[in-house]
């Protein structure tokens, strides 16, 4: 189980007078089925400047997410989520739900995003050429030994 904590402190200027707000994010995640499924649950707790959910009906687990790795290397993923968000005094508390398909690729420079595939193919071709050259050299040495 992995626990994550985050603190978000800001000034909300959307009401008649500025209001300082501080929220504590508490999240827990667990990987299941050989790390192919990640379950995330958590909540945001208002610490300062909020009169939202003052009646005590705040959900204990407000944010839920499921992420499934479609491919074993995690390049393609499927994610579903439900989040509680505070938008403004007018909109108030919103519940956002959704599903997404994610493509994930690592790179060090932006141009590597496109060039990596080409470099991998060139490396494979070079490896094949080296192997063929090695086999050819071994055959020539074998012929010379037979003579």
PDB file of C-alpha atoms in Angstrom:
ATOM      1  CA  UNK A   1       0.000   0.000   0.000  1.00  0.00           C
ATOM      2  CA  UNK A   2       1.344   3.414  -0.953  1.00  0.00           C
ATOM      3  CA  UNK A   3       0.225   6.520   0.934  1.00  0.00           C
ATOM      4  CA  UNK A   4       0.441  10.025  -0.543  1.00  0.00           C
ATOM      5  CA  UNK A   5      -0.157  13.310   1.209  1.00  0.00           C
ATOM      6  CA  UNK A   6      -0.450  16.729  -0.386  1.00  0.00           C
ATOM      7  CA  UNK A   7      -1.124  20.190   0.950  1.00  0.00           C
ATOM      8  CA  UNK A   8      -2.759  22.849  -1.227  1.00  0.00           C
ATOM      9  CA  UNK A   9      -2.897  26.374   0.173  1.00  0.00           C
ATOM     10  CA  UNK A  10      -4.276  29.279  -1.868  1.00  0.00           C
ATOM     11  CA  UNK A  11      -6.332  32.450  -1.748  1.00  0.00           C
ATOM     12  CA  UNK A  12      -9.807  32.222  -3.283  1.00  0.00           C
ATOM     13  CA  UNK A  13     -10.740  35.548  -4.933  1.00  0.00           C
ATOM     14  CA  UNK A  14     -14.078  34.396  -6.346  1.00  0.00           C
ATOM     15  CA  UNK A  15     -16.203  35.709  -3.484  1.00  0.00           C
ATOM     16  CA  UNK A  16     -16.753  39.334  -2.419  1.00  0.00           C
ATOM     17  CA  UNK A  17     -13.704  39.210  -0.154  1.00  0.00           C
ATOM     18  CA  UNK A  18     -10.555  37.087  -0.573  1.00  0.00           C
ATOM     19  CA  UNK A  19     -10.587  33.883   1.458  1.00  0.00           C
ATOM     20  CA  UNK A  20      -7.531  31.789   2.343  1.00  0.00           C
ATOM     21  CA  UNK A  21      -8.111  28.075   1.778  1.00  0.00           C
ATOM     22  CA  UNK A  22      -5.972  25.094   2.744  1.00  0.00           C
ATOM     23  CA  UNK A  23      -6.768  21.521   1.752  1.00  0.00           C
ATOM     24  CA  UNK A  24      -5.013  18.316   2.780  1.00  0.00           C
ATOM     25  CA  UNK A  25      -5.054  15.544   0.159  1.00  0.00           C
ATOM     26  CA  UNK A  26      -4.833  12.014   1.547  1.00  0.00           C
ATOM     27  CA  UNK A  27      -4.532   9.161  -0.967  1.00  0.00           C
ATOM     28  CA  UNK A  28      -3.814   5.441  -0.727  1.00  0.00           C
ATOM     29  CA  UNK A  29      -3.080   3.143  -3.658  1.00  0.00           C
ATOM     30  CA  UNK A  30      -2.617  -0.601  -3.978  1.00  0.00           C
ATOM     31  CA  UNK A  31      -1.366  -2.645  -6.931  1.00  0.00           C
ATOM     32  CA  UNK A  32      -3.094  -5.956  -7.596  1.00  0.00           C
ATOM     33  CA  UNK A  33      -2.822  -8.825 -10.107  1.00  0.00           C
ATOM     34  CA  UNK A  34       0.945  -8.581 -10.702  1.00  0.00           C
ATOM     35  CA  UNK A  35       0.812  -4.767 -10.767  1.00  0.00           C
ATOM     36  CA  UNK A  36      -1.669  -4.771 -13.679  1.00  0.00           C
ATOM     37  CA  UNK A  37      -4.499  -3.130 -11.669  1.00  0.00           C
ATOM     38  CA  UNK A  38      -3.953  -0.090  -9.446  1.00  0.00           C
ATOM     39  CA  UNK A  39      -6.740   0.929  -7.051  1.00  0.00           C
ATOM     40  CA  UNK A  40      -6.556   4.481  -5.662  1.00  0.00           C
ATOM     41  CA  UNK A  41      -8.772   5.946  -2.949  1.00  0.00           C
ATOM     42  CA  UNK A  42      -8.510   9.221  -1.122  1.00  0.00           C
ATOM     43  CA  UNK A  43     -10.111  12.410  -0.003  1.00  0.00           C
ATOM     44  CA  UNK A  44      -9.513  16.123   0.374  1.00  0.00           C
ATOM     45  CA  UNK A  45      -9.924  17.544   3.860  1.00  0.00           C
ATOM     46  CA  UNK A  46     -10.555  21.275   4.233  1.00  0.00           C
ATOM     47  CA  UNK A  47      -8.272  22.611   6.958  1.00  0.00           C
ATOM     48  CA  UNK A  48      -8.701  26.378   6.628  1.00  0.00           C
ATOM     49  CA  UNK A  49     -11.173  28.830   5.167  1.00  0.00           C
ATOM     50  CA  UNK A  50     -13.977  26.591   4.060  1.00  0.00           C
ATOM     51  CA  UNK A  51     -17.512  26.387   5.285  1.00  0.00           C
ATOM     52  CA  UNK A  52     -18.228  23.574   2.815  1.00  0.00           C
ATOM     53  CA  UNK A  53     -19.456  20.297   4.297  1.00  0.00           C
ATOM     54  CA  UNK A  54     -19.718  21.883   7.745  1.00  0.00           C
ATOM     55  CA  UNK A  55     -22.777  19.733   8.492  1.00  0.00           C
ATOM     56  CA  UNK A  56     -20.528  16.677   8.909  1.00  0.00           C
ATOM     57  CA  UNK A  57     -21.769  14.880   5.797  1.00  0.00           C
ATOM     58  CA  UNK A  58     -18.380  14.975   4.049  1.00  0.00           C
ATOM     59  CA  UNK A  59     -17.538  11.653   2.406  1.00  0.00           C
ATOM     60  CA  UNK A  60     -14.630   9.758   3.948  1.00  0.00           C
ATOM     61  CA  UNK A  61     -13.515   8.492   0.535  1.00  0.00           C
ATOM     62  CA  UNK A  62     -14.311  11.147  -2.035  1.00  0.00           C
ATOM     63  CA  UNK A  63     -11.867  10.178  -4.788  1.00  0.00           C
ATOM     64  CA  UNK A  64     -11.707   6.732  -6.347  1.00  0.00           C
ATOM     65  CA  UNK A  65      -9.629   5.634  -9.318  1.00  0.00           C
ATOM     66  CA  UNK A  66      -8.973   2.332 -11.076  1.00  0.00           C
ATOM     67  CA  UNK A  67      -6.137   1.988 -13.574  1.00  0.00           C
ATOM     68  CA  UNK A  68      -5.604  -1.188 -15.604  1.00  0.00           C
ATOM     69  CA  UNK A  69      -2.438  -1.796 -17.621  1.00  0.00           C
ATOM     70  CA  UNK A  70      -3.668  -3.133 -20.953  1.00  0.00           C
ATOM     71  CA  UNK A  71      -0.129  -4.093 -22.017  1.00  0.00           C
ATOM     72  CA  UNK A  72       2.369  -5.634 -19.583  1.00  0.00           C
ATOM     73  CA  UNK A  73       4.877  -2.795 -20.067  1.00  0.00           C
ATOM     74  CA  UNK A  74       2.203  -0.211 -19.151  1.00  0.00           C
ATOM     75  CA  UNK A  75       2.372   1.648 -22.446  1.00  0.00           C
ATOM     76  CA  UNK A  76      -1.414   1.403 -22.885  1.00  0.00           C
ATOM     77  CA  UNK A  77      -3.681   1.877 -19.864  1.00  0.00           C
ATOM     78  CA  UNK A  78      -7.383   2.176 -19.113  1.00  0.00           C
ATOM     79  CA  UNK A  79      -8.404   4.502 -16.263  1.00  0.00           C
ATOM     80  CA  UNK A  80     -11.733   5.187 -14.588  1.00  0.00           C
ATOM     81  CA  UNK A  81     -12.209   7.756 -11.837  1.00  0.00           C
ATOM     82  CA  UNK A  82     -14.586   9.689  -9.582  1.00  0.00           C
ATOM     83  CA  UNK A  83     -13.421  12.918  -7.929  1.00  0.00           C
ATOM     84  CA  UNK A  84     -14.948  15.490  -5.621  1.00  0.00           C
ATOM     85  CA  UNK A  85     -13.806  19.004  -6.549  1.00  0.00           C
ATOM     86  CA  UNK A  86     -14.546  22.445  -5.180  1.00  0.00           C
ATOM     87  CA  UNK A  87     -14.759  24.863  -8.126  1.00  0.00           C
ATOM     88  CA  UNK A  88     -16.022  28.160  -6.760  1.00  0.00           C
ATOM     89  CA  UNK A  89     -18.611  29.703  -4.501  1.00  0.00           C
ATOM     90  CA  UNK A  90     -21.109  29.673  -7.391  1.00  0.00           C
ATOM     91  CA  UNK A  91     -20.473  26.122  -8.635  1.00  0.00           C
ATOM     92  CA  UNK A  92     -19.641  24.700  -5.221  1.00  0.00           C
ATOM     93  CA  UNK A  93     -18.770  21.061  -4.792  1.00  0.00           C
ATOM     94  CA  UNK A  94     -18.707  19.070  -8.045  1.00  0.00           C
ATOM     95  CA  UNK A  95     -18.434  15.341  -8.641  1.00  0.00           C
ATOM     96  CA  UNK A  96     -16.336  14.578 -11.722  1.00  0.00           C
ATOM     97  CA  UNK A  97     -16.426  11.070 -13.196  1.00  0.00           C
ATOM     98  CA  UNK A  98     -14.764   9.727 -16.298  1.00  0.00           C
ATOM     99  CA  UNK A  99     -12.908   7.060 -18.163  1.00  0.00           C
ATOM    100  CA  UNK A 100      -9.795   7.429 -20.284  1.00  0.00           C
ATOM    101  CA  UNK A 101      -7.377   5.482 -22.428  1.00  0.00           C
ATOM    102  CA  UNK A 102      -3.764   6.435 -21.737  1.00  0.00           C
ATOM    103  CA  UNK A 103      -0.691   6.081 -23.967  1.00  0.00           C
ATOM    104  CA  UNK A 104       2.526   6.304 -21.933  1.00  0.00           C
ATOM    105  CA  UNK A 105       6.016   6.669 -23.421  1.00  0.00           C
ATOM    106  CA  UNK A 106       9.249   7.729 -21.729  1.00  0.00           C
ATOM    107  CA  UNK A 107      11.819  10.002 -23.382  1.00  0.00           C
ATOM    108  CA  UNK A 108      14.608  12.383 -22.377  1.00  0.00           C
ATOM    109  CA  UNK A 109      14.306  14.932 -25.190  1.00  0.00           C
ATOM    110  CA  UNK A 110      11.205  15.873 -27.130  1.00  0.00           C
ATOM    111  CA  UNK A 111      12.702  14.747 -30.456  1.00  0.00           C
ATOM    112  CA  UNK A 112      13.267  11.271 -28.970  1.00  0.00           C
ATOM    113  CA  UNK A 113       9.507  10.867 -28.835  1.00  0.00           C
ATOM    114  CA  UNK A 114       9.535  10.430 -32.606  1.00  0.00           C
ATOM    115  CA  UNK A 115      13.091   9.198 -33.314  1.00  0.00           C
ATOM    116  CA  UNK A 116      13.290   6.315 -30.867  1.00  0.00           C
ATOM    117  CA  UNK A 117      11.420   3.871 -33.094  1.00  0.00           C
ATOM    118  CA  UNK A 118      13.702   4.691 -36.026  1.00  0.00           C
ATOM    119  CA  UNK A 119      16.826   4.216 -33.874  1.00  0.00           C
ATOM    120  CA  UNK A 120      15.571   0.848 -32.617  1.00  0.00           C
ATOM    121  CA  UNK A 121      15.016  -0.355 -36.181  1.00  0.00           C
ATOM    122  CA  UNK A 122      18.468   0.853 -37.264  1.00  0.00           C
ATOM    123  CA  UNK A 123      20.054  -0.885 -34.262  1.00  0.00           C
ATOM    124  CA  UNK A 124      18.307  -4.145 -35.172  1.00  0.00           C
ATOM    125  CA  UNK A 125      19.490  -3.886 -38.775  1.00  0.00           C
ATOM    126  CA  UNK A 126      23.068  -3.179 -37.643  1.00  0.00           C
ATOM    127  CA  UNK A 127      22.976  -6.154 -35.281  1.00  0.00           C
ATOM    128  CA  UNK A 128      21.795  -8.415 -38.126  1.00  0.00           C
ATOM    129  CA  UNK A 129      24.552  -7.124 -40.423  1.00  0.00           C
ATOM    130  CA  UNK A 130      27.184  -7.738 -37.743  1.00  0.00           C
ATOM    131  CA  UNK A 131      25.892 -11.252 -37.196  1.00  0.00           C
ATOM    132  CA  UNK A 132      25.942 -11.976 -40.920  1.00  0.00           C
ATOM    133  CA  UNK A 133      29.491 -10.597 -41.188  1.00  0.00           C
ATOM    134  CA  UNK A 134      30.590 -12.760 -38.265  1.00  0.00           C
ATOM    135  CA  UNK A 135      29.040 -15.872 -39.835  1.00  0.00           C
ATOM    136  CA  UNK A 136      30.675 -15.059 -43.173  1.00  0.00           C
ATOM    137  CA  UNK A 137      34.061 -14.630 -41.497  1.00  0.00           C
ATOM    138  CA  UNK A 138      33.662 -17.956 -39.669  1.00  0.00           C
ATOM    139  CA  UNK A 139      32.781 -19.714 -42.958  1.00  0.00           C
ATOM    140  CA  UNK A 140      35.855 -18.257 -44.683  1.00  0.00           C
ATOM    141  CA  UNK A 141      38.096 -19.360 -41.799  1.00  0.00           C
ATOM    142  CA  UNK A 142      36.574 -22.820 -41.956  1.00  0.00           C
ATOM    143  CA  UNK A 143      37.215 -23.052 -45.725  1.00  0.00           C
ATOM    144  CA  UNK A 144      40.828 -21.974 -45.240  1.00  0.00           C
ATOM    145  CA  UNK A 145      41.352 -24.651 -42.583  1.00  0.00           C
ATOM    146  CA  UNK A 146      39.913 -27.331 -44.892  1.00  0.00           C
ATOM    147  CA  UNK A 147      42.326 -26.377 -47.684  1.00  0.00           C
TER     148      UNK A 147
END
